[in-house]
Coordinates of C-alpha atoms in Angstrom, one line a residue:
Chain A
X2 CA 92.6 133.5 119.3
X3 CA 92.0 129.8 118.7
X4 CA 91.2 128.0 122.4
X5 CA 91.0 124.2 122.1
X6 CA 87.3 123.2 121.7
X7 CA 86.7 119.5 123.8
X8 CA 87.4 117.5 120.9
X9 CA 83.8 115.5 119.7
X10 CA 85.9 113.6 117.0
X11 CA 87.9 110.6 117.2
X12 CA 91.6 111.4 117.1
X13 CA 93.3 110.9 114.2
X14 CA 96.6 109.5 115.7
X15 CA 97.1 107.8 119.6
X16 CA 100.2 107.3 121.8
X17 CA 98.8 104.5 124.3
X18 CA 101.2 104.0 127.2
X19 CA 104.1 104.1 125.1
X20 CA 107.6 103.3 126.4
X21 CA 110.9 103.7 124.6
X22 CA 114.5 102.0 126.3
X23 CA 117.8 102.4 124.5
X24 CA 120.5 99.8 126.3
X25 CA 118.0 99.6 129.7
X26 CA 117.5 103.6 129.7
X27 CA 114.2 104.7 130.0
X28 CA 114.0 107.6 127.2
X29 CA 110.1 107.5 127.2
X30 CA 107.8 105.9 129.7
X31 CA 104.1 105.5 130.3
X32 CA 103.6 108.0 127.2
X33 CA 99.9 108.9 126.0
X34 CA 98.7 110.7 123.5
X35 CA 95.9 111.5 121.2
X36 CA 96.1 114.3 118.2
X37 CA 92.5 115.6 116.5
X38 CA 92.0 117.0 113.4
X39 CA 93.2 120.6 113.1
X40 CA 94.4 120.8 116.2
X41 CA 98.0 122.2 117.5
X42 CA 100.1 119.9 119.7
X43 CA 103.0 121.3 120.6
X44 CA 105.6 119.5 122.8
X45 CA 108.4 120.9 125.1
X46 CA 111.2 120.0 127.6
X47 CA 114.5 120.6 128.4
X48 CA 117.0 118.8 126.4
X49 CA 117.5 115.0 126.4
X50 CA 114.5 114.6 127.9
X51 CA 113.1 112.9 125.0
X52 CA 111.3 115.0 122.5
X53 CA 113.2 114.1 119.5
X54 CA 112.7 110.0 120.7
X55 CA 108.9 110.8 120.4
X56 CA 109.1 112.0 117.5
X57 CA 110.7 109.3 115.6
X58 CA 108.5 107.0 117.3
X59 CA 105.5 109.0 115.7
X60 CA 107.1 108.5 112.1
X61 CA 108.2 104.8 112.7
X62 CA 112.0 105.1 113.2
X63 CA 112.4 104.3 117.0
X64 CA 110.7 100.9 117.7
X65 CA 109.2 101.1 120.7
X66 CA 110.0 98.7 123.6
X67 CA 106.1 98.1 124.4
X68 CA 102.7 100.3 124.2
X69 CA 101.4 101.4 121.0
X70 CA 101.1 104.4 118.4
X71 CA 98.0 103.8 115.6
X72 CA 97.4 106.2 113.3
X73 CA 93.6 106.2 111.9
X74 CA 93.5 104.2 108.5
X75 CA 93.7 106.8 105.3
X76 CA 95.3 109.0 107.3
X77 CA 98.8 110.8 105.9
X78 CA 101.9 112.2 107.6
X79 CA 104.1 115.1 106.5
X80 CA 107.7 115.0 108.2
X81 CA 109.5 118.0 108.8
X82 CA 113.0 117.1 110.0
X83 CA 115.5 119.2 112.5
X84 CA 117.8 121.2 109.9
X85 CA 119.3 119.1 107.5
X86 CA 122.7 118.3 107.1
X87 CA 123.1 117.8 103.5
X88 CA 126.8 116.5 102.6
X89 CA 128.3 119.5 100.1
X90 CA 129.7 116.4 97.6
X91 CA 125.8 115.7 96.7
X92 CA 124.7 118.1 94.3
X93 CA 120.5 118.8 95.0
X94 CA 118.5 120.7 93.6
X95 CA 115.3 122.1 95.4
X96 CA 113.3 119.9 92.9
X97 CA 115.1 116.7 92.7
X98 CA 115.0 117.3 96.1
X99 CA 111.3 117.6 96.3
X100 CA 110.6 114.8 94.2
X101 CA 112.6 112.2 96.3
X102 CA 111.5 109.4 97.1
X103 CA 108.6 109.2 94.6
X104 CA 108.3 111.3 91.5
X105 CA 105.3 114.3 91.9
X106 CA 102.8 116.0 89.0
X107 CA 105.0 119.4 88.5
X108 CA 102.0 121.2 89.7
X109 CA 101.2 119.7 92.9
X110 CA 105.4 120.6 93.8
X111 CA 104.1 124.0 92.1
X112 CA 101.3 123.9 95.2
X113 CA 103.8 122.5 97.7
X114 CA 106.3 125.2 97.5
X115 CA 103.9 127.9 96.9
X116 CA 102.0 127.3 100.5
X117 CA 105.3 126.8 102.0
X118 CA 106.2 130.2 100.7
X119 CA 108.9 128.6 98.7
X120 CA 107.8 129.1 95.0
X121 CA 110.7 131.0 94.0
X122 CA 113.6 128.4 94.8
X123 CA 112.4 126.0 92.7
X124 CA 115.3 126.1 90.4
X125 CA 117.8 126.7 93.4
X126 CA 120.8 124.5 94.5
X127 CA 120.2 122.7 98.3
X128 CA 123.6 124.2 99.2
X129 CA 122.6 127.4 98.2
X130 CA 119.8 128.0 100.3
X131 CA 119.4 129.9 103.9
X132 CA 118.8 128.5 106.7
X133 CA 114.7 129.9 106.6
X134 CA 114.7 128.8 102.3
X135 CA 115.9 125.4 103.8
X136 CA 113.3 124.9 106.2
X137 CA 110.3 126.4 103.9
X138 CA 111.5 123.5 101.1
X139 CA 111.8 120.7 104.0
X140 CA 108.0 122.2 104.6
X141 CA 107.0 121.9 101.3
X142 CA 108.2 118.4 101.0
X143 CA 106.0 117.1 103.9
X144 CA 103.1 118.8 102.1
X145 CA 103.6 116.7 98.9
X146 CA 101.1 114.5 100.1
X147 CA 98.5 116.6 101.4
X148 CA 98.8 115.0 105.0
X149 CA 96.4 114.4 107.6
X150 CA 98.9 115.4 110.5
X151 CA 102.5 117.6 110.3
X152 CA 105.5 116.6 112.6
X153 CA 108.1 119.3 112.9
X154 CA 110.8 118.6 115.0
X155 CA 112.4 121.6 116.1
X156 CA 112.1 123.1 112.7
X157 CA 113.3 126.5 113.6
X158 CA 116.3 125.8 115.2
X159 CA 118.7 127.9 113.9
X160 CA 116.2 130.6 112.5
X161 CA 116.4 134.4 113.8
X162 CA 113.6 135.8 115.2
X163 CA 111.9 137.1 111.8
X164 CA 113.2 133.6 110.3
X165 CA 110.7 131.7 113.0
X166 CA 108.2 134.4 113.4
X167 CA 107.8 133.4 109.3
X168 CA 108.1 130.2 109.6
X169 CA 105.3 129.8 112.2
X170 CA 103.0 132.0 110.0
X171 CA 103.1 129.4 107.3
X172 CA 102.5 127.0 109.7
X173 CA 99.6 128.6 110.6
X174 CA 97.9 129.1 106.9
X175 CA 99.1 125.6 106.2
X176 CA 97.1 124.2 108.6
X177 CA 94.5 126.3 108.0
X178 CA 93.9 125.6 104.2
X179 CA 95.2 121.8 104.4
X180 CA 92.9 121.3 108.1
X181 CA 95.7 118.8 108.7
X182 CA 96.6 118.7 112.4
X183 CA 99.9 119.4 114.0
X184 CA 102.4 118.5 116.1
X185 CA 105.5 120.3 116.7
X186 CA 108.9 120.2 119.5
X187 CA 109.6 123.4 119.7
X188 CA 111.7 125.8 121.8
X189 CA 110.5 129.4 121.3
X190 CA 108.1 129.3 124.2
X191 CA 106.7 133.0 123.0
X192 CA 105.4 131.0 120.0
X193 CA 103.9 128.0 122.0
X194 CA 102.0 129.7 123.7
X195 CA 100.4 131.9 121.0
X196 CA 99.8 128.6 118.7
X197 CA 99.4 125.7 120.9
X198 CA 95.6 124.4 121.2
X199 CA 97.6 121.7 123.9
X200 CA 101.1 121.5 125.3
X201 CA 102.8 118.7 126.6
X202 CA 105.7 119.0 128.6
X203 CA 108.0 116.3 128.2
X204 CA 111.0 115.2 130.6
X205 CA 111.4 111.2 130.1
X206 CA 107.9 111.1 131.4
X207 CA 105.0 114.0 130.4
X208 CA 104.9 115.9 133.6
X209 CA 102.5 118.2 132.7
X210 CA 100.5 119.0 130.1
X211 CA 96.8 120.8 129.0
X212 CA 96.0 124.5 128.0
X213 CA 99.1 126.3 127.6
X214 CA 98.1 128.6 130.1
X215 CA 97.2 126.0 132.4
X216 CA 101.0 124.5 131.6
X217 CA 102.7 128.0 132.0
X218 CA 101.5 127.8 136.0
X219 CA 101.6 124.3 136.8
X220 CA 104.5 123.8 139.1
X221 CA 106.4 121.0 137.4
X222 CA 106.8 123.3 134.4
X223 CA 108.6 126.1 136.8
X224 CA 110.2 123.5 138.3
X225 CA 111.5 122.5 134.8
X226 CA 112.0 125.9 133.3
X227 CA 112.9 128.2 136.0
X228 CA 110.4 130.5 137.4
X229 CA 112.2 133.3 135.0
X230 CA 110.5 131.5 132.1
X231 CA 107.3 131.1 133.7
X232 CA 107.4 134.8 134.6
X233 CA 108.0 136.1 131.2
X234 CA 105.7 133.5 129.7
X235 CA 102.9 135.2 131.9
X236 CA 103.6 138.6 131.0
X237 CA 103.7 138.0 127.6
X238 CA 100.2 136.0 127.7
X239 CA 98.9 139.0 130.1
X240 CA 100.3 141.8 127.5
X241 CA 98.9 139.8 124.2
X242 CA 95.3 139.5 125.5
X243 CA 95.3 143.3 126.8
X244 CA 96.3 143.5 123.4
X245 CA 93.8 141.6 121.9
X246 CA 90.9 142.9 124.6
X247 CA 91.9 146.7 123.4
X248 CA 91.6 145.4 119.4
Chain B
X12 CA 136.9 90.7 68.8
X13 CA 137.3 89.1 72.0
X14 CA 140.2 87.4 70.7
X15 CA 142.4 90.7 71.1
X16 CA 143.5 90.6 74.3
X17 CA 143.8 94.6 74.1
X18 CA 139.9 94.5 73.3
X19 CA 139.1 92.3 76.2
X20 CA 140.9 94.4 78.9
X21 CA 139.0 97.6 76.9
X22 CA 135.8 95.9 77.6
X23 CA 136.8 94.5 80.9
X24 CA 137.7 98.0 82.3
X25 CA 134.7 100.0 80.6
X26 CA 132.1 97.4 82.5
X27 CA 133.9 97.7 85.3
X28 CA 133.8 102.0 84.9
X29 CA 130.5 101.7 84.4
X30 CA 129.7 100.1 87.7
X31 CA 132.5 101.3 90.0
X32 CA 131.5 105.2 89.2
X33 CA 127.9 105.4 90.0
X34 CA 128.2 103.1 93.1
X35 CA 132.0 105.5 94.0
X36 CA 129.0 108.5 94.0
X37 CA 127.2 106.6 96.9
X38 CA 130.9 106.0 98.6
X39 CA 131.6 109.8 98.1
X40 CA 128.0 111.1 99.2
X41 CA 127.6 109.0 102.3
X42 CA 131.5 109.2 102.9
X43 CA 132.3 105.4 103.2
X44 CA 135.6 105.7 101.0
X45 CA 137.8 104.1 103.9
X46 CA 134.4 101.4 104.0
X47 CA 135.3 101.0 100.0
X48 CA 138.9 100.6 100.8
X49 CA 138.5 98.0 103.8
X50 CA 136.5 95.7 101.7
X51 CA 138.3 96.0 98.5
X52 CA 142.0 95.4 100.8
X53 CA 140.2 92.0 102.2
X54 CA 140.0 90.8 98.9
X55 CA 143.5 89.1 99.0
X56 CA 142.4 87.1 102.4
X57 CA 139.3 86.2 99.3
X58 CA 142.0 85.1 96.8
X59 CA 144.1 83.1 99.3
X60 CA 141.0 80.9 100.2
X61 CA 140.2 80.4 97.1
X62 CA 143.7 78.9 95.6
X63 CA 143.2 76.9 99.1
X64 CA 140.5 75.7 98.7
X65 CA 140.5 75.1 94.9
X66 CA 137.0 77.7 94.2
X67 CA 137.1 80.5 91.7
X68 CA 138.5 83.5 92.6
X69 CA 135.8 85.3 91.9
X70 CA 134.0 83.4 94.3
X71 CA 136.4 83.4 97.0
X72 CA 136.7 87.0 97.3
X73 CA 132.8 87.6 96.7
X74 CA 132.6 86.1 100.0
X75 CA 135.1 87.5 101.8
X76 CA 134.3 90.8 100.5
X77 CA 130.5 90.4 102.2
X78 CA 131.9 88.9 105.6
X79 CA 134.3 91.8 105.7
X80 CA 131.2 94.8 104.6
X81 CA 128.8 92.9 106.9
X82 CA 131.4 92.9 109.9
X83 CA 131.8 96.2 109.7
X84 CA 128.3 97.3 108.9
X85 CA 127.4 95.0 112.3
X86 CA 130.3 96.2 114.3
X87 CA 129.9 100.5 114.1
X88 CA 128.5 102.1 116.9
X89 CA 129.6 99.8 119.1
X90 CA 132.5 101.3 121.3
X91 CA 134.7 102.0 118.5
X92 CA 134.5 104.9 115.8
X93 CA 134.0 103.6 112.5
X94 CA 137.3 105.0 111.1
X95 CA 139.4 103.5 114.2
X96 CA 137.0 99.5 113.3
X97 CA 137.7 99.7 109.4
X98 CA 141.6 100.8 110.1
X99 CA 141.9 97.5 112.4
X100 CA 139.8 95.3 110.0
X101 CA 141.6 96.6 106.4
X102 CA 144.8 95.9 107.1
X103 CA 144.7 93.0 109.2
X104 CA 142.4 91.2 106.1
X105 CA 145.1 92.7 103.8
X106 CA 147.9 91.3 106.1
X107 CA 146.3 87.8 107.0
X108 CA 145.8 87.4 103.3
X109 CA 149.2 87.9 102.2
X110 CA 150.4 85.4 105.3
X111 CA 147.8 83.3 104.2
X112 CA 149.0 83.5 100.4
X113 CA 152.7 82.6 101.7
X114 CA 151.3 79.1 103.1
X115 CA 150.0 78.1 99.4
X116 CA 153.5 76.2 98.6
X117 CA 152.9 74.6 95.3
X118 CA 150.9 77.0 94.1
X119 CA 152.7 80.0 92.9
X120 CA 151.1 83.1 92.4
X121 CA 151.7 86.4 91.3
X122 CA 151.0 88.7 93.7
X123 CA 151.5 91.6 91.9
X124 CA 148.4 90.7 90.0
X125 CA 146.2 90.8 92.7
X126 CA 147.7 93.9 94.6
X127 CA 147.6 96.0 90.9
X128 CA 145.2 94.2 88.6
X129 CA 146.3 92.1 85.5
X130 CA 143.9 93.7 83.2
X131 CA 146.0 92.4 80.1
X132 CA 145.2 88.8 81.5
X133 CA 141.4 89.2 81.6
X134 CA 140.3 86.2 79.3
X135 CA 136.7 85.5 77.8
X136 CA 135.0 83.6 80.6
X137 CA 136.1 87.1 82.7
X138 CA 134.5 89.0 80.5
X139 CA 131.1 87.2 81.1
X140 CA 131.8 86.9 84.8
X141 CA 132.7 90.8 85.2
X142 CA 129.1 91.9 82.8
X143 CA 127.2 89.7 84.8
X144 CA 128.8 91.8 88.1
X145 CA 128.4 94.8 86.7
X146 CA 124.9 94.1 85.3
X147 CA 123.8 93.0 88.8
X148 CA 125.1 95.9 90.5
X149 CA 123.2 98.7 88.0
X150 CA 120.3 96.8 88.0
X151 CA 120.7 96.9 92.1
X152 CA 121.6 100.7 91.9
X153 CA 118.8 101.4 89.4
X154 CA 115.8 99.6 90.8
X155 CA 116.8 100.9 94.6
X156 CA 117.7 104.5 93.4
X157 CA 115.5 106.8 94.9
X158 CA 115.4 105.1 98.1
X159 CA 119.0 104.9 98.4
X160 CA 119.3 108.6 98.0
X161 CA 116.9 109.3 100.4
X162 CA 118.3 107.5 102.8
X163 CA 121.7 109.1 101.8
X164 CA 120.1 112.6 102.6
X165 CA 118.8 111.5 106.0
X166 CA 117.5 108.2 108.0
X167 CA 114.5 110.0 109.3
X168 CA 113.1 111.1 106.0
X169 CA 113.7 107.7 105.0
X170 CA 111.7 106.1 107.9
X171 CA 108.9 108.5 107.4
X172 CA 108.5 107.6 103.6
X173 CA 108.5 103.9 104.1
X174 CA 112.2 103.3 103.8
X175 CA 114.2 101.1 106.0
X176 CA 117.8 102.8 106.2
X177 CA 119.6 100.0 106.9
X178 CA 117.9 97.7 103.9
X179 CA 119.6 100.2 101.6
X180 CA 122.9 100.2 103.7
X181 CA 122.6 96.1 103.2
X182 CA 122.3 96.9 99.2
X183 CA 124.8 99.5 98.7
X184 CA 127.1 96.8 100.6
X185 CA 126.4 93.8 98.5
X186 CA 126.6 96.3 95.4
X187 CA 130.5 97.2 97.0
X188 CA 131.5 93.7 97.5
X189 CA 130.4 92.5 93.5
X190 CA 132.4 95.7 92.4
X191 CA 135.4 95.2 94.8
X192 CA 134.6 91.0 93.1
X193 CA 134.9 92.5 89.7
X194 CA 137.1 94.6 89.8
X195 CA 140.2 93.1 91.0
X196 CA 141.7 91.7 87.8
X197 CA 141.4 95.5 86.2
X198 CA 143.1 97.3 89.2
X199 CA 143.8 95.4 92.1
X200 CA 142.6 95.7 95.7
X201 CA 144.8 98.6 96.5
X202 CA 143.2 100.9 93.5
X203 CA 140.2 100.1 93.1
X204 CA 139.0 102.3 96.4
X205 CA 140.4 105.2 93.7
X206 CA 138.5 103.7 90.7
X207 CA 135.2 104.2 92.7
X208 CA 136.3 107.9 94.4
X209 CA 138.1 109.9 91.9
X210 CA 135.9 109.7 89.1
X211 CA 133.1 110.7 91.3
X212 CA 135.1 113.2 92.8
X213 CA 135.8 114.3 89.7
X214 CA 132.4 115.0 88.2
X215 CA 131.1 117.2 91.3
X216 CA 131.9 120.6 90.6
X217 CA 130.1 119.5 87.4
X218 CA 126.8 118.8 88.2
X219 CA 123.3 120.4 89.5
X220 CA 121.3 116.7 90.0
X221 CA 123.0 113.4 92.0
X222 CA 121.3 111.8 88.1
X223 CA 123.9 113.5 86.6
X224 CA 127.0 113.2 88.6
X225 CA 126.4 109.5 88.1
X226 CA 126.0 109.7 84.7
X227 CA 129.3 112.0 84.3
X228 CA 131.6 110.0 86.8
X229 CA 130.7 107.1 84.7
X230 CA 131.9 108.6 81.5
X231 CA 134.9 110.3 82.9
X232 CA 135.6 106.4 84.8
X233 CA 135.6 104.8 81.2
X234 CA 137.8 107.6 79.8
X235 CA 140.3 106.7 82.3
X236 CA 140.6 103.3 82.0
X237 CA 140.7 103.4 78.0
X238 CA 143.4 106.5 77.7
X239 CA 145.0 104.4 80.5
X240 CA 144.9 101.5 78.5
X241 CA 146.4 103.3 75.7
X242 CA 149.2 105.1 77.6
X243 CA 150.4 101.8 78.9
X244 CA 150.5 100.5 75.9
X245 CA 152.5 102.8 74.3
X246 CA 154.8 103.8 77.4
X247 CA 154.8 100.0 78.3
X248 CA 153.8 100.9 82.4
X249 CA 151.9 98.9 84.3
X250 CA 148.2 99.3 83.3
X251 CA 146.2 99.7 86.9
X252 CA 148.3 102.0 88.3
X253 CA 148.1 104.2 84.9
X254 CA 144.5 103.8 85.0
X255 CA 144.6 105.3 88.4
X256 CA 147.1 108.2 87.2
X257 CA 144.9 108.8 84.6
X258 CA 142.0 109.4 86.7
X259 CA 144.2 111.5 89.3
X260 CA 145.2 113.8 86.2
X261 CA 141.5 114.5 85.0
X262 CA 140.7 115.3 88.6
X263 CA 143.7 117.6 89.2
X264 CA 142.2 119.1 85.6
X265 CA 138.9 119.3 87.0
X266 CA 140.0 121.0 90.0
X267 CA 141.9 124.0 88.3
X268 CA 139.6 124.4 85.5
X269 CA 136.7 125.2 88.4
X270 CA 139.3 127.4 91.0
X271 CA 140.2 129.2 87.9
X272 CA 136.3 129.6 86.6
X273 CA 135.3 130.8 90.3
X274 CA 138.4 133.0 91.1
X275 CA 137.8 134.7 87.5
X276 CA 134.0 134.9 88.9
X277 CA 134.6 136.6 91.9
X278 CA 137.8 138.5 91.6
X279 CA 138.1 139.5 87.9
X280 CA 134.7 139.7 87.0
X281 CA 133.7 142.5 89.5
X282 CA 136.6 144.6 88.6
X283 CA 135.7 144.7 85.0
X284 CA 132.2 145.8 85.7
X285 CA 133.8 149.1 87.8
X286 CA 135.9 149.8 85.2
X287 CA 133.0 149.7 82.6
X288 CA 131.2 152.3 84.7

């Protein structure tokens, strides 16, 4: 099990006191945020409380109203959108679809779809894929460009449990072999906790945020998610490490 | 050649195909067709102004063809739905214009050309006008393709590859407004909504690749518009509209040729495979 060394490094991406209004709502306020190399970020909060606004602040398509977001120079970003809807009168295939915007060496798609465990539907039509194929190509896409840090927002919603338990495993060995860092929204709290080096917890301001043990037991958290959450969250961690202890 | 005026509407109407079908797959993928319709039913406030104020047609409704896809670009998401803005703003353009046409005394103008298309009429300095149109809108389409797909498939893909949604909203616009400009004289302000939809329509259940639906819509657009040509000719109809019927019949063609291929796939097929066993 991976605990989050202090960073030494610079971070490769900051959120300095970042606030976001749409029509004189406050979405996001006072938001900070730094992101190391090979790290795992994850975020959570209940809905509307503006996980998804962060996000597209992070990839540049929310403005914000004032504070800043710098990424360090030479540094890359791979996008992994919230499931796609893709209109049924566009025909796609998974390779045109890869190759959009900019045109890629076959191979490197070859490499792409192969870490994303996606090698097979190269040939395959967008419309025909599963909801799990569909989010392994969206995966492969952001790893065109061997980037520096992965944003999924939410990408397994709408996966089964096997579908996310997969899904999370690339993750994993993606960010092992690229040593890009992450940062994910995510809801399946189970998973959070086993993969998160940090967690920030997110309702219009972050409320709380560190360890994700330290998160799990922090009032504003069980204030947030119920203590029904918190309680399962802490069996679970206290049954993994038994489990881990006894391996 | 250009002297024929049966070979200038042919050229007229395969420039304009060529054009109107790619851009009608953008219309059909982002599903703007009422966004097509609304700009292309403005065009008669476009040719009122201009017999008013004494400009070229082309001109006239150019401009009022922008104004109008601007408005309505500006205007959505602002209290209304976009189906409910582009319902008001059609038809009232399409009714001010004819009001508007009614005050020209002096001036008398055939409707009828404007509401079908007069492709017969279309005379040399058309011809230039129209490939110049159409030139501008495939060089627009071709030089901003990848972009505008991606931002077809999704804003945030585009904004995290560097592309600014709404500067290829702004281009698929002006593109609509030169076709909607060009396309008047071949089939009027209230076809050429089908021009650009039905041949892309058409071509779907075709294709694998958005390349190659845009490609296919094109060819099956110019195949309209020259059998159409032809057929009213020879049946002496009126040539936009049989344009239009043309298209509607390849479509309809389309359409059972594919229900037939995919009921023989999944009913007949399967049955003929039990009894081989």
């Amino acid at each position: 099990m991976r605990f989050n060394q202090p960073p030494d490094r610079d971070a490769i991406l900051n959120v300095r006191h970042l606030n976001v209004r749409f029509g004189g709502q406050h979405i996001l306020e006072n938001i900070n945020l730094d992101l190391y190399r090979e790290q795992v970020v994850t975020l959570i909060g209940p809905n509307g409380s503006g996980k998804s606004t962060l996000v597209k602040t992070l990839i540049g398509a929310v403005t914000p109203t004032s504070g800043q977001v710098t990424i360090a120079p030479q540094q890359r970003i791979g996008y992994v959108p919230q499931r796609l809807h893709l209109d049924p009168t566009l025909p796609m295939t998974v390779k045109r679809f890869i190759n959009l915007p900019r045109r890629h060496p076959h191979y490197t798609v070859q490499k792409a779809l192969e870490d994303a465990g996606a090698e097979a539907l190269i040939k395959a039509a967008m419309s025909e894929l599963s909801g799990g194929q569909f989010q392994r190509v969206l995966l492969a896409r952001a790893l065109l460009t061997r980037p520096d840090i992965l944003i999924l927002d939410e990408a397994t919603q709408g996966l089964d449990h096997r579908g996310t338990a997969e899904f999370y495993q690339h993750i994993e060995s993606v960010r092992r072999s690229y040593g890009c860092a992450v940062l994910m929204v995510s809801h399946d709290l189970h998973v959070v906790m086993r993969t998160a080096d940090h967690v920030l917890c997110l309702n219009r301001v972050i409320c709380c945020e560190g360890k994700p043990e330290q998160v799990a037991s922090s009032p504003d958290y069980q204030a947030l998610f119920g203590d029904q959450t918190a309680q399962t969250l802490a069996l679970y961690r206290h049954q993994h490490e038994e489990a881990a202890n006894a391996g | 050649m250009l002297d024929d005026f049966m070979w200038r509407a042919m050229i007229a109407g395969v420039l304009v195909a060529m054009a109107a079908a790619p851009l009608g797959c953008f219309v059909v993928w982002r599903r703007m067709a009422y966004f097509g319709d609304a700009t292309a039913h403005a065009a008669i406030l476009g040719v009122a102004l201009a017999l008013l104020l004494n400009v070229s047609i082309f001109l006239g409704v150019l401009t009022v063809a922008l104004v109008m896809a601007s408005c309505v670009s500006m205007l959505s998401g602002r209290g209304y739905a976009m189906d409910t803005l582009l319902g008001v703003m059609a038809h009232s353009a399409l009714a001010i214009g004819l009001v508007a046409v009614s005050f020209l005394s002096g001036v008398r103008i055939d409707l009828n050309a404007y509401l079908f298309g007069d492709i017969l009429a279309v005379g040399k300095t058309d011809i230039w006008i129209i490939g110049g149109g159409v030139a501008l809108v495939l060089a627009l389409l071709f030089w901003r393709w990848s972009s505008l797909l991606t931002a077809t498939l999704s804003d945030e893909l585009a904004y995290a590859s560097g592309i600014q949604p709404r500067r290829e909203q702004l281009v698929l616009t002006l593109a609509l407004a030169v076709v909607v400009a060009v396309a008047l004289k071949v089939v009027g302000v209230l076809l050429i909504a089908a021009l650009l939809i039905i041949p892309a329509a058409t071509a779907r259940p075709f294709c694998r690749t958005p390349e190659i639906m845009a490609i296919l819509a094109a060819g099956i657009a110019m195949l309209a518009v020259t059998a159409g040509l032809r057929t009213a000719y020879v049946m002496d109809t009126p040539t936009g509209p049989t344009i239009v019927t043309l298209a509607a019949v390849l479509f309809t063609l389309a359409t059972v040729v594919t229900q037939c291929f995919r009921f023989f796939r999944q009913r007949i097929q399967p049955a003929f495979f039990h009894s081989g066993k």
